[in-house]
DNA sequence: CCAATATATCACATAAATTGAATATGTAAG
DNA sequence: CTTACATATTCAATTTATGTGATATATTGG
């Protein structure tokens, strides 16, 4: 059952902890709720991709993709790796994957 | 593994289907990524609540809570039930719950 | 060093989301 | 019908997010 139950006599520090967690979760969800960023993350589930590859995969311009990756990077969701001129991105941990699995199950199953 | 792999020779109708699903998922995630709405949904997991109860639970004003509920209602995430003067809201299905469970696990476990 | 390629950043314009105050609606009680 | 209470809606102001074009940085090859 998600999140502790909050009542009138939940003490302040406990309440702050809950609000902080809600804010973190909210930021994370905002980061992945953008259509382009969501697609990028989905593509990264199957392995790292270069920026150019992602541009093609989601049919968006270089600057847009770079900014979307920038946001995901700042949010700690992806990690860049340079190899020569190209930069490859991969998922930083399984947080996005865990959520994407559920979302995929809810929105993409059959039909 | 989330989402079908898209390549240069994915046919147009298949591609549209994927983009549509991504848009749905994106809208859903946007709806739940707002801090106030996230808290509301969390509280509804444990059962239906009146608007006034929610106002107290998340310490927000009447108009704000009502607007947040309105958004969730339009997005199909919650369902209102009138009983006299008060209106009780409950989760429309287990979509939000499914996602919240993962988010709770990722952001609220221990510490 | 110079040109070419890959990526990042910036500044701006626009669009979308959010808030707050005021007002409206629906319901029960008298 | 009138009042009080619970909730919803509206509108303007503000904030935040996003895409675009131009420009900057880093790397490789010649």
XYZ file of C-alpha atoms (C1' of nucleotides) in Angstrom:
282
model
C 0.000 0.000 0.000
C 1.713 3.191 -1.218
C 2.761 5.973 1.089
C 2.285 6.135 4.838
C -1.100 7.306 6.024
C -0.991 10.911 7.125
C -3.260 12.077 9.931
C -3.604 15.230 11.983
C -1.190 13.848 14.556
C 1.573 12.796 12.203
C 4.582 14.627 13.640
C 6.223 17.420 11.605
C 9.513 15.704 10.772
C 7.705 12.610 9.609
C 5.413 14.779 7.533
C 8.370 16.569 5.967
C 9.910 13.252 5.051
C 6.744 12.260 3.254
C 6.478 15.569 1.443
C 10.136 15.323 0.386
C 9.588 11.864 -1.016
C 6.482 13.020 -2.817
C 8.498 15.848 -4.324
C 11.263 13.478 -5.481
C 8.742 11.106 -6.970
C 6.962 14.020 -8.594
C 10.194 15.282 -10.187
C 11.045 11.827 -11.422
C 7.592 11.372 -12.926
C 7.737 14.806 -14.560
C 11.052 13.868 -16.113
C 9.650 10.723 -17.700
C 6.219 12.089 -18.583
C 7.450 14.081 -21.558
C 6.610 12.216 -24.751
C 10.061 12.568 -26.262
C 11.895 11.690 -23.072
C 9.596 8.729 -22.541
C 10.454 7.411 -25.988
C 14.152 7.945 -25.384
C 14.016 5.982 -22.165
C 12.107 3.198 -23.870
C 14.773 2.936 -26.523
C 17.515 2.880 -23.915
C 15.955 -0.113 -22.195
C 17.306 -2.275 -25.006
C 20.823 -0.893 -24.610
C 22.868 2.257 -24.985
C 22.336 4.518 -27.989
C 24.206 7.486 -29.438
C 22.568 10.891 -29.663
C 22.383 10.624 -33.449
C 20.712 7.226 -33.217
C 18.138 8.669 -30.833
C 17.500 11.601 -33.180
C 16.572 9.108 -35.891
C 14.614 6.818 -33.591
C 12.324 9.515 -32.300
C 12.434 11.787 -35.350
C 13.442 14.897 -33.481
C 16.075 17.537 -34.061
C 19.545 17.479 -32.632
C 19.065 20.362 -30.221
C 15.773 19.007 -28.931
C 17.138 15.527 -28.287
C 20.239 16.946 -26.671
C 18.110 19.052 -24.339
C 15.898 16.138 -23.484
C 18.950 14.047 -22.684
C 20.303 16.942 -20.663
C 17.197 16.946 -18.514
C 17.350 13.185 -18.035
C 21.049 13.472 -17.181
C 20.473 16.196 -14.576
C 17.689 14.114 -13.088
C 20.127 11.211 -12.820
C 18.197 8.883 -15.097
C 20.808 8.404 -17.817
C 24.592 8.316 -18.026
C 26.703 9.452 -20.988
C 29.821 7.659 -22.220
C 32.059 9.256 -24.784
C 33.683 7.151 -27.467
C 35.565 9.334 -29.904
C 33.228 11.885 -31.389
C 30.054 10.143 -30.395
C 28.389 10.035 -27.003
C 26.418 7.017 -25.955
C 23.679 7.198 -23.351
C 22.455 4.421 -21.119
C 20.000 4.112 -18.235
C 21.630 5.043 -14.933
C 19.763 2.434 -12.911
C 16.624 0.358 -13.076
C 14.266 3.060 -11.746
C 13.052 4.127 -15.181
C 12.927 0.528 -16.338
C 10.810 -0.522 -13.371
C 8.262 2.190 -14.049
C 8.342 1.698 -17.809
C 7.569 -1.975 -17.406
C 4.365 -1.145 -15.591
C 3.467 1.644 -17.997
C 4.115 -0.646 -20.930
C 1.937 -3.272 -19.361
C -0.867 -0.754 -18.772
C -0.784 1.065 -22.101
C 0.794 -1.181 -24.674
C -0.511 -4.646 -24.034
C -2.287 -6.256 -26.990
C -4.748 -4.246 -29.158
C 11.030 -5.385 -22.353
C 9.019 -2.132 -22.705
C 7.789 -0.870 -26.049
C 8.342 -2.435 -29.435
C 11.650 -1.694 -31.080
C 11.274 0.917 -33.763
C 13.505 0.783 -36.812
C 13.633 2.537 -40.157
C 11.408 -0.136 -41.666
C 8.688 -0.140 -39.066
C 5.554 0.492 -41.123
C 3.656 3.773 -40.696
C 0.504 2.412 -39.063
C 2.540 0.447 -36.568
C 4.571 3.555 -35.869
C 1.434 5.624 -35.312
C 0.159 3.046 -32.870
C 3.356 3.316 -30.874
C 3.297 7.102 -30.898
C -0.344 7.099 -29.787
C 0.428 4.796 -26.909
C 3.387 6.920 -25.932
C 1.110 9.954 -25.931
C -1.455 8.218 -23.730
C 1.207 7.090 -21.330
C 2.709 10.556 -21.349
C -0.648 12.164 -20.516
C -1.255 9.684 -17.752
C 2.186 10.287 -16.273
C 1.742 14.059 -16.503
C -1.515 13.740 -14.615
C 0.084 11.858 -11.749
C 3.385 13.730 -11.678
C 1.942 16.805 -10.005
C 2.867 16.789 -6.327
C -0.636 17.530 -5.083
C -2.319 15.087 -7.424
C 0.217 12.436 -6.519
C -0.610 12.837 -2.844
C -4.326 12.715 -3.551
C -3.962 9.482 -5.475
C -1.875 8.007 -2.697
C -4.575 8.785 -0.185
C -7.232 7.292 -2.412
C -5.399 3.986 -2.564
C -6.636 3.297 0.959
C -10.247 4.001 0.011
C -12.569 6.790 -1.102
C -12.302 10.231 0.500
C -14.431 13.359 0.422
C -13.062 16.584 -0.986
C -12.952 18.119 2.472
C -11.021 15.164 3.829
C -8.516 15.532 1.018
C -8.181 19.251 1.722
C -7.111 18.397 5.253
C -4.930 15.485 4.264
C -2.817 17.450 1.832
C -3.194 20.858 3.477
C -4.417 22.615 0.383
C -7.263 24.998 -0.309
C -10.699 24.016 -1.495
C -10.331 25.456 -4.983
C -6.924 23.882 -5.488
C -8.017 20.410 -4.431
C -11.156 20.675 -6.504
C -9.129 21.641 -9.542
C -6.700 18.824 -9.008
C -9.569 16.387 -8.699
C -11.094 17.874 -11.806
C -7.954 17.148 -13.760
C -7.797 13.597 -12.440
C -11.466 13.137 -13.267
C -11.066 14.358 -16.836
C -8.086 12.066 -17.228
C -10.280 9.190 -16.063
C -8.209 8.360 -13.011
C -10.834 9.003 -10.334
C -14.605 8.714 -10.037
C -16.868 10.930 -7.917
C -19.868 9.683 -5.961
C -22.285 12.150 -4.413
C -23.815 11.465 -1.037
C -25.906 14.393 0.077
C -23.768 17.493 0.125
C -20.457 15.741 0.070
C -18.724 14.144 -2.877
C -16.515 11.134 -2.410
C -13.734 10.301 -4.827
C -12.239 6.906 -5.514
C -9.702 5.498 -7.961
C -11.318 4.604 -11.281
C -9.190 1.531 -11.856
C -5.896 0.040 -10.743
C -3.725 1.959 -13.226
C -2.667 4.638 -10.739
C -2.280 2.046 -8.023
C -0.036 -0.122 -10.156
C 2.287 2.775 -10.903
C 2.154 4.151 -7.377
C 3.216 0.806 -5.975
C 6.406 0.913 -8.015
C 7.033 4.580 -7.273
C 6.488 3.949 -3.590
C 8.889 1.073 -3.715
C 11.508 3.196 -5.477
C 11.218 6.384 -3.442
C 9.763 5.514 -0.085
C 11.343 2.284 0.981
C 13.182 2.481 4.311
C 15.306 5.519 5.242
C 46.628 24.082 -37.683
C 42.178 23.306 -40.400
C 38.022 21.158 -41.708
C 34.449 17.970 -40.615
C 31.532 15.652 -37.455
C 29.022 14.927 -33.038
C 27.098 16.980 -29.260
C 25.947 20.781 -26.044
C 24.384 25.245 -24.822
C 22.167 29.763 -25.254
C 18.671 33.176 -26.025
C 14.443 33.838 -27.525
C 9.457 32.990 -28.654
C 5.638 30.378 -27.643
C 2.791 27.145 -25.333
C 1.210 24.766 -21.410
C 0.518 24.275 -16.448
C -0.457 26.273 -12.083
C -2.309 29.461 -8.662
C -5.595 32.543 -6.340
C -9.619 35.122 -5.909
C -14.118 35.468 -7.020
C -18.225 33.484 -8.233
C -21.473 29.719 -9.340
C -23.903 25.345 -8.542
C -26.160 21.679 -5.993
C -28.147 19.893 -1.788
C -30.221 19.610 2.769
C -32.539 21.859 6.534
C -35.654 25.016 8.363
C -38.067 30.240 -0.260
C -33.857 31.164 2.274
C -29.754 30.016 4.381
C -25.709 27.334 5.005
C -22.529 24.096 3.544
C -19.775 21.345 0.092
C -17.914 21.466 -4.188
C -17.065 23.268 -8.951
C -15.914 26.598 -12.348
C -13.970 30.734 -14.332
C -10.634 34.088 -15.340
C -6.432 36.615 -15.101
C -1.728 36.524 -13.620
C 2.284 34.096 -13.318
C 5.409 30.400 -13.749
C 7.385 26.678 -15.990
C 8.329 23.797 -20.073
C 9.408 23.301 -24.763
C 11.113 23.890 -29.590
C 14.099 26.576 -32.683
C 18.043 28.703 -34.706
C 22.472 30.203 -33.864
C 26.612 29.381 -31.811
C 30.035 26.902 -28.919
C 32.852 22.878 -27.598
C 35.216 18.529 -28.250
C 37.342 15.058 -31.136
C 39.373 13.018 -35.145
C 41.819 12.972 -39.492
C 44.660 15.191 -42.747
